[in-house]
Amino acid sequence: MLCLYTVFGMELRMTSTFPDISISTDRLVLRPFDMADIPAYIEMMNDELVTAWTDAPHPYTQVDAERWVRRIAPAHRTKGDGIALAVTEFLTQRLVGSVRLRNTDWRTLSTEAAYITAPWARGEGYATESVLAVAQWLFRDQGFERIELRTAADNTASQQVAQKLGCISEGVLRNARISRTRTENGTDGGWTDIRTDLIVWGLLPEDLEGVAEQLADAGGYGTYNDWK
């Protein structure tokens, strides 16, 4: 898809969709979702932390997962809003999370990143590694100028990812998000909506300087290796 802008009488043509890609790191492969991901994706999306901090349907069903893989995720890219990538382990090929770019502004070359880590993969640094790889690809290969992250005020794990990436906290959107919490009788599986603040984080190309090397020293991983 192409966007057309007119500046001082000149027509500028700008690409407005991301390429259909895979991105690899030392430990991970980020790629489009496929039907084989559905069982693990259902399990991941029904995790309590995912339920609490996302607006995904709950319970998350086979129908929801098939709709995501077949229609929603591919259309997310082709319509120009962003791209949705499954995060998988390089060695085992198991699904360990997802990274999604959304609300992409092709004129300002900015986008918002959101990420989920499966409960069986937490504590490995996969969220930071996968978002770092996407950020490097965006800045170096796609010419983007800004990535925005928005984390719920009480979601400390998501905030730690932003901090490790070198994101700058830019402010708070008060009462801007609806999250979910267990009802008082939590054993019945019930959830209720609650309002929460959002912390806005910004990441610019210069903010990534030295981040990959620091992460590599701390956790044994660094920059992305390739994309195709």
mmCIF file of C-alpha atoms in Angstrom:
data_model
loop_
_atom_site.group_PDB
_atom_site.id
_atom_site.type_symbol
_atom_site.label_atom_id
_atom_site.label_comp_id
_atom_site.label_asym_id
_atom_site.label_seq_id
_atom_site.Cartn_x
_atom_site.Cartn_y
_atom_site.Cartn_z
ATOM 1 C CA MET A 1 0.000 0.000 0.000
ATOM 2 C CA LEU A 2 1.201 3.522 -0.755
ATOM 3 C CA CYS A 3 0.316 6.854 0.835
ATOM 4 C CA LEU A 4 0.482 10.074 -1.150
ATOM 5 C CA TYR A 5 1.390 13.379 0.473
ATOM 6 C CA THR A 6 1.742 16.765 -1.182
ATOM 7 C CA VAL A 7 4.467 19.095 0.103
ATOM 8 C CA PHE A 8 4.965 22.484 -1.591
ATOM 9 C CA GLY A 9 3.263 21.179 -4.700
ATOM 10 C CA MET A 10 5.331 17.985 -4.896
ATOM 11 C CA GLU A 11 3.715 14.593 -4.495
ATOM 12 C CA LEU A 12 5.584 12.267 -2.133
ATOM 13 C CA ARG A 13 5.018 8.520 -2.200
ATOM 14 C CA MET A 14 5.432 6.696 1.099
ATOM 15 C CA THR A 15 5.137 2.995 1.824
ATOM 16 C CA SER A 16 2.336 2.396 4.309
ATOM 17 C CA THR A 17 2.636 -1.290 5.082
ATOM 18 C CA PHE A 18 5.409 -3.275 6.706
ATOM 19 C CA PRO A 19 6.987 -6.113 4.710
ATOM 20 C CA ASP A 20 6.002 -9.700 5.469
ATOM 21 C CA ILE A 21 9.083 -10.553 7.510
ATOM 22 C CA SER A 22 10.838 -12.797 9.980
ATOM 23 C CA ILE A 23 13.422 -11.421 12.414
ATOM 24 C CA SER A 24 15.966 -13.612 14.181
ATOM 25 C CA THR A 25 18.172 -13.127 17.231
ATOM 26 C CA ASP A 26 20.584 -15.526 18.891
ATOM 27 C CA ARG A 27 17.707 -17.125 20.801
ATOM 28 C CA LEU A 28 14.500 -16.138 19.061
ATOM 29 C CA VAL A 29 12.671 -16.039 15.753
ATOM 30 C CA LEU A 30 9.923 -13.453 15.279
ATOM 31 C CA ARG A 31 7.631 -14.413 12.416
ATOM 32 C CA PRO A 32 4.008 -14.239 11.256
ATOM 33 C CA PHE A 33 1.555 -16.399 13.187
ATOM 34 C CA ASP A 34 0.521 -19.743 11.701
ATOM 35 C CA MET A 35 -2.086 -22.357 12.539
ATOM 36 C CA ALA A 36 0.409 -24.506 14.442
ATOM 37 C CA ASP A 37 0.678 -21.721 17.045
ATOM 38 C CA ILE A 38 -2.972 -21.937 18.055
ATOM 39 C CA PRO A 39 -2.806 -24.390 21.022
ATOM 40 C CA ALA A 40 0.058 -22.528 22.697
ATOM 41 C CA TYR A 41 -1.476 -19.158 21.841
ATOM 42 C CA ILE A 42 -4.758 -20.101 23.523
ATOM 43 C CA GLU A 43 -2.869 -21.182 26.644
ATOM 44 C CA MET A 44 -0.832 -17.979 26.680
ATOM 45 C CA MET A 45 -3.838 -15.713 26.220
ATOM 46 C CA ASN A 46 -5.727 -17.412 29.067
ATOM 47 C CA ASP A 47 -2.905 -16.754 31.537
ATOM 48 C CA GLU A 48 -4.006 -14.588 34.473
ATOM 49 C CA LEU A 49 -1.493 -11.798 33.838
ATOM 50 C CA VAL A 50 -2.433 -11.627 30.163
ATOM 51 C CA THR A 51 -6.104 -11.492 31.095
ATOM 52 C CA ALA A 52 -5.429 -8.729 33.625
ATOM 53 C CA TRP A 53 -3.338 -6.439 31.415
ATOM 54 C CA THR A 54 -4.820 -6.883 27.941
ATOM 55 C CA ASP A 55 -8.267 -6.412 26.444
ATOM 56 C CA ALA A 56 -8.269 -9.868 24.834
ATOM 57 C CA PRO A 57 -11.497 -11.912 25.150
ATOM 58 C CA HIS A 58 -11.727 -14.030 28.277
ATOM 59 C CA PRO A 59 -11.888 -16.939 28.259
ATOM 60 C CA TYR A 60 -9.837 -17.011 25.084
ATOM 61 C CA THR A 61 -11.241 -19.754 22.862
ATOM 62 C CA GLN A 62 -10.283 -21.788 19.816
ATOM 63 C CA VAL A 63 -12.540 -19.544 17.750
ATOM 64 C CA ASP A 64 -10.754 -16.424 19.049
ATOM 65 C CA ALA A 65 -7.338 -17.889 18.217
ATOM 66 C CA GLU A 66 -8.334 -18.999 14.730
ATOM 67 C CA ARG A 67 -9.815 -15.576 14.011
ATOM 68 C CA TRP A 68 -6.572 -13.962 15.187
ATOM 69 C CA VAL A 69 -4.281 -16.181 13.105
ATOM 70 C CA ARG A 70 -6.420 -16.319 9.945
ATOM 71 C CA ARG A 71 -7.815 -12.792 9.779
ATOM 72 C CA ILE A 72 -6.904 -10.211 12.420
ATOM 73 C CA ALA A 73 -3.112 -10.575 12.531
ATOM 74 C CA PRO A 74 -2.626 -10.646 8.716
ATOM 75 C CA ALA A 75 -5.037 -7.737 8.198
ATOM 76 C CA HIS A 76 -3.203 -5.750 10.835
ATOM 77 C CA ARG A 77 -0.250 -5.590 8.435
ATOM 78 C CA THR A 78 -2.033 -5.354 5.092
ATOM 79 C CA LYS A 79 -4.264 -2.486 6.269
ATOM 80 C CA GLY A 80 -1.216 -0.500 7.324
ATOM 81 C CA ASP A 81 -1.887 -0.289 11.065
ATOM 82 C CA GLY A 82 1.252 -2.229 12.036
ATOM 83 C CA ILE A 83 2.396 -5.821 12.229
ATOM 84 C CA ALA A 84 1.855 -8.766 14.603
ATOM 85 C CA LEU A 85 4.678 -11.261 15.130
ATOM 86 C CA ALA A 86 4.809 -14.542 17.002
ATOM 87 C CA VAL A 87 7.917 -14.841 19.185
ATOM 88 C CA THR A 88 9.366 -18.358 19.129
ATOM 89 C CA GLU A 89 12.477 -20.017 20.516
ATOM 90 C CA PHE A 90 15.114 -20.592 17.874
ATOM 91 C CA LEU A 91 16.017 -24.097 19.085
ATOM 92 C CA THR A 92 12.630 -25.509 20.129
ATOM 93 C CA GLN A 93 10.366 -23.423 17.860
ATOM 94 C CA ARG A 94 7.841 -23.177 20.703
ATOM 95 C CA LEU A 95 5.769 -20.019 21.061
ATOM 96 C CA VAL A 96 7.051 -17.831 23.905
ATOM 97 C CA GLY A 97 5.272 -14.535 23.260
ATOM 98 C CA SER A 98 4.202 -11.922 20.757
ATOM 99 C CA VAL A 99 5.199 -8.429 19.653
ATOM 100 C CA ARG A 100 2.734 -6.134 17.964
ATOM 101 C CA LEU A 101 3.221 -2.760 16.312
ATOM 102 C CA ARG A 102 0.036 -0.701 16.089
ATOM 103 C CA ASN A 103 -1.283 2.826 15.550
ATOM 104 C CA THR A 104 1.477 3.358 13.010
ATOM 105 C CA ASP A 105 1.804 6.881 11.622
ATOM 106 C CA TRP A 106 3.511 6.620 8.248
ATOM 107 C CA ARG A 107 3.990 10.347 7.880
ATOM 108 C CA THR A 108 5.862 10.820 11.149
ATOM 109 C CA LEU A 109 7.379 7.320 10.993
ATOM 110 C CA SER A 110 6.259 6.423 14.484
ATOM 111 C CA THR A 111 4.457 3.437 15.939
ATOM 112 C CA GLU A 112 3.394 1.875 19.236
ATOM 113 C CA ALA A 113 4.833 -1.441 20.440
ATOM 114 C CA ALA A 114 2.980 -3.933 22.645
ATOM 115 C CA TYR A 115 4.304 -7.271 23.875
ATOM 116 C CA ILE A 116 3.165 -10.407 25.681
ATOM 117 C CA THR A 117 5.308 -13.148 27.227
ATOM 118 C CA ALA A 118 3.961 -16.652 27.795
ATOM 119 C CA PRO A 119 3.965 -17.794 31.438
ATOM 120 C CA TRP A 120 6.319 -20.691 30.627
ATOM 121 C CA ALA A 121 8.912 -18.278 29.225
ATOM 122 C CA ARG A 122 9.010 -15.495 31.809
ATOM 123 C CA GLY A 123 12.272 -14.593 33.499
ATOM 124 C CA GLU A 124 14.354 -15.303 30.389
ATOM 125 C CA GLY A 125 14.490 -11.744 29.052
ATOM 126 C CA TYR A 126 12.547 -12.699 25.943
ATOM 127 C CA ALA A 127 10.286 -9.623 25.955
ATOM 128 C CA THR A 128 13.245 -7.246 26.066
ATOM 129 C CA GLU A 129 15.150 -9.212 23.436
ATOM 130 C CA SER A 130 12.230 -9.400 21.021
ATOM 131 C CA VAL A 131 11.210 -5.742 21.333
ATOM 132 C CA LEU A 132 14.868 -4.697 20.990
ATOM 133 C CA ALA A 133 15.142 -6.699 17.766
ATOM 134 C CA VAL A 134 12.006 -5.080 16.370
ATOM 135 C CA ALA A 135 13.236 -1.623 17.392
ATOM 136 C CA GLN A 136 16.595 -2.148 15.679
ATOM 137 C CA TRP A 137 14.848 -3.345 12.532
ATOM 138 C CA LEU A 138 12.484 -0.366 12.580
ATOM 139 C CA PHE A 139 15.184 2.225 13.099
ATOM 140 C CA ARG A 140 17.933 0.782 10.921
ATOM 141 C CA ASP A 141 16.023 -0.816 8.064
ATOM 142 C CA GLN A 142 12.664 0.942 7.975
ATOM 143 C CA GLY A 143 13.828 4.467 8.777
ATOM 144 C CA PHE A 144 11.448 4.953 11.702
ATOM 145 C CA GLU A 145 12.007 7.821 14.127
ATOM 146 C CA ARG A 146 9.952 6.921 17.191
ATOM 147 C CA ILE A 147 8.490 3.941 19.052
ATOM 148 C CA GLU A 148 5.999 4.461 21.846
ATOM 149 C CA LEU A 149 5.214 2.041 24.663
ATOM 150 C CA ARG A 150 2.292 2.381 27.044
ATOM 151 C CA THR A 151 2.341 0.439 30.299
ATOM 152 C CA ALA A 152 -0.316 0.236 32.984
ATOM 153 C CA ALA A 153 0.756 1.953 36.198
ATOM 154 C CA ASP A 154 0.776 -1.304 38.185
ATOM 155 C CA ASN A 155 2.341 -3.478 35.478
ATOM 156 C CA THR A 156 5.893 -3.345 36.797
ATOM 157 C CA ALA A 157 7.155 -6.190 34.599
ATOM 158 C CA SER A 158 6.186 -4.301 31.439
ATOM 159 C CA GLN A 159 7.767 -1.129 32.806
ATOM 160 C CA GLN A 160 11.029 -2.972 33.433
ATOM 161 C CA VAL A 161 11.136 -3.985 29.767
ATOM 162 C CA ALA A 162 10.760 -0.335 28.741
ATOM 163 C CA GLN A 163 13.533 0.728 31.114
ATOM 164 C CA LYS A 164 15.940 -1.977 29.921
ATOM 165 C CA LEU A 165 15.410 -0.850 26.338
ATOM 166 C CA GLY A 166 16.429 2.692 27.215
ATOM 167 C CA CYS A 167 12.931 4.152 26.817
ATOM 168 C CA ILE A 168 12.302 7.569 28.334
ATOM 169 C CA SER A 169 9.253 8.024 30.552
ATOM 170 C CA GLU A 170 7.370 10.942 29.007
ATOM 171 C CA GLY A 171 4.322 11.279 31.227
ATOM 172 C CA VAL A 172 1.168 9.707 32.593
ATOM 173 C CA LEU A 173 -2.223 9.407 30.946
ATOM 174 C CA ARG A 174 -4.531 9.486 33.926
ATOM 175 C CA ASN A 175 -7.368 6.965 34.120
ATOM 176 C CA ALA A 176 -6.760 6.104 30.473
ATOM 177 C CA ARG A 177 -6.845 2.311 30.533
ATOM 178 C CA ILE A 178 -9.280 -0.392 31.565
ATOM 179 C CA SER A 179 -7.602 -3.457 33.019
ATOM 180 C CA ARG A 180 -9.104 -6.432 34.849
ATOM 181 C CA THR A 181 -8.845 -7.849 38.330
ATOM 182 C CA ARG A 182 -10.236 -10.902 40.051
ATOM 183 C CA THR A 183 -13.578 -10.490 41.773
ATOM 184 C CA GLU A 184 -13.652 -10.763 45.563
ATOM 185 C CA ASN A 185 -14.714 -14.370 45.227
ATOM 186 C CA GLY A 186 -11.746 -15.162 43.006
ATOM 187 C CA THR A 187 -12.308 -18.895 43.137
ATOM 188 C CA ASP A 188 -15.321 -18.560 40.861
ATOM 189 C CA GLY A 189 -13.101 -17.424 37.999
ATOM 190 C CA GLY A 190 -14.762 -14.028 37.812
ATOM 191 C CA TRP A 191 -13.110 -10.831 36.603
ATOM 192 C CA THR A 192 -14.134 -7.202 36.863
ATOM 193 C CA ASP A 193 -12.958 -4.119 34.981
ATOM 194 C CA ILE A 194 -10.961 -1.418 36.764
ATOM 195 C CA ARG A 195 -9.525 1.862 35.524
ATOM 196 C CA THR A 196 -5.800 2.574 35.671
ATOM 197 C CA ASP A 197 -3.261 5.171 34.577
ATOM 198 C CA LEU A 198 -0.954 4.610 31.621
ATOM 199 C CA ILE A 199 2.726 5.501 31.645
ATOM 200 C CA VAL A 200 3.894 6.685 28.215
ATOM 201 C CA TRP A 201 7.442 5.770 27.150
ATOM 202 C CA GLY A 202 9.270 7.032 24.088
ATOM 203 C CA LEU A 203 12.153 5.367 22.256
ATOM 204 C CA LEU A 204 14.191 7.212 19.602
ATOM 205 C CA PRO A 205 17.067 5.827 17.510
ATOM 206 C CA GLU A 206 19.694 7.536 19.668
ATOM 207 C CA ASP A 207 18.220 5.986 22.818
ATOM 208 C CA LEU A 208 19.335 2.547 21.611
ATOM 209 C CA GLU A 209 23.020 3.457 21.513
ATOM 210 C CA GLY A 210 24.874 0.956 23.674
ATOM 211 C CA VAL A 211 21.711 -0.808 24.847
ATOM 212 C CA ALA A 212 22.324 -4.026 22.901
ATOM 213 C CA GLU A 213 25.861 -4.297 24.227
ATOM 214 C CA GLN A 214 24.708 -3.729 27.810
ATOM 215 C CA LEU A 215 22.027 -6.381 27.480
ATOM 216 C CA ALA A 216 24.458 -8.804 25.884
ATOM 217 C CA ASP A 217 26.852 -8.376 28.799
ATOM 218 C CA ALA A 218 24.054 -8.840 31.313
ATOM 219 C CA GLY A 219 22.070 -11.654 29.735
ATOM 220 C CA GLY A 220 23.995 -13.214 26.917
ATOM 221 C CA TYR A 221 22.046 -11.743 24.014
ATOM 222 C CA GLY A 222 22.185 -8.620 21.946
ATOM 223 C CA THR A 223 21.305 -7.390 18.484
ATOM 224 C CA TYR A 224 19.121 -9.047 15.937
ATOM 225 C CA ASN A 225 20.939 -11.192 13.383
ATOM 226 C CA ASP A 226 18.851 -11.013 10.246
ATOM 227 C CA TRP A 227 15.464 -10.391 8.732
ATOM 228 C CA LYS A 228 13.918 -11.543 5.499
#
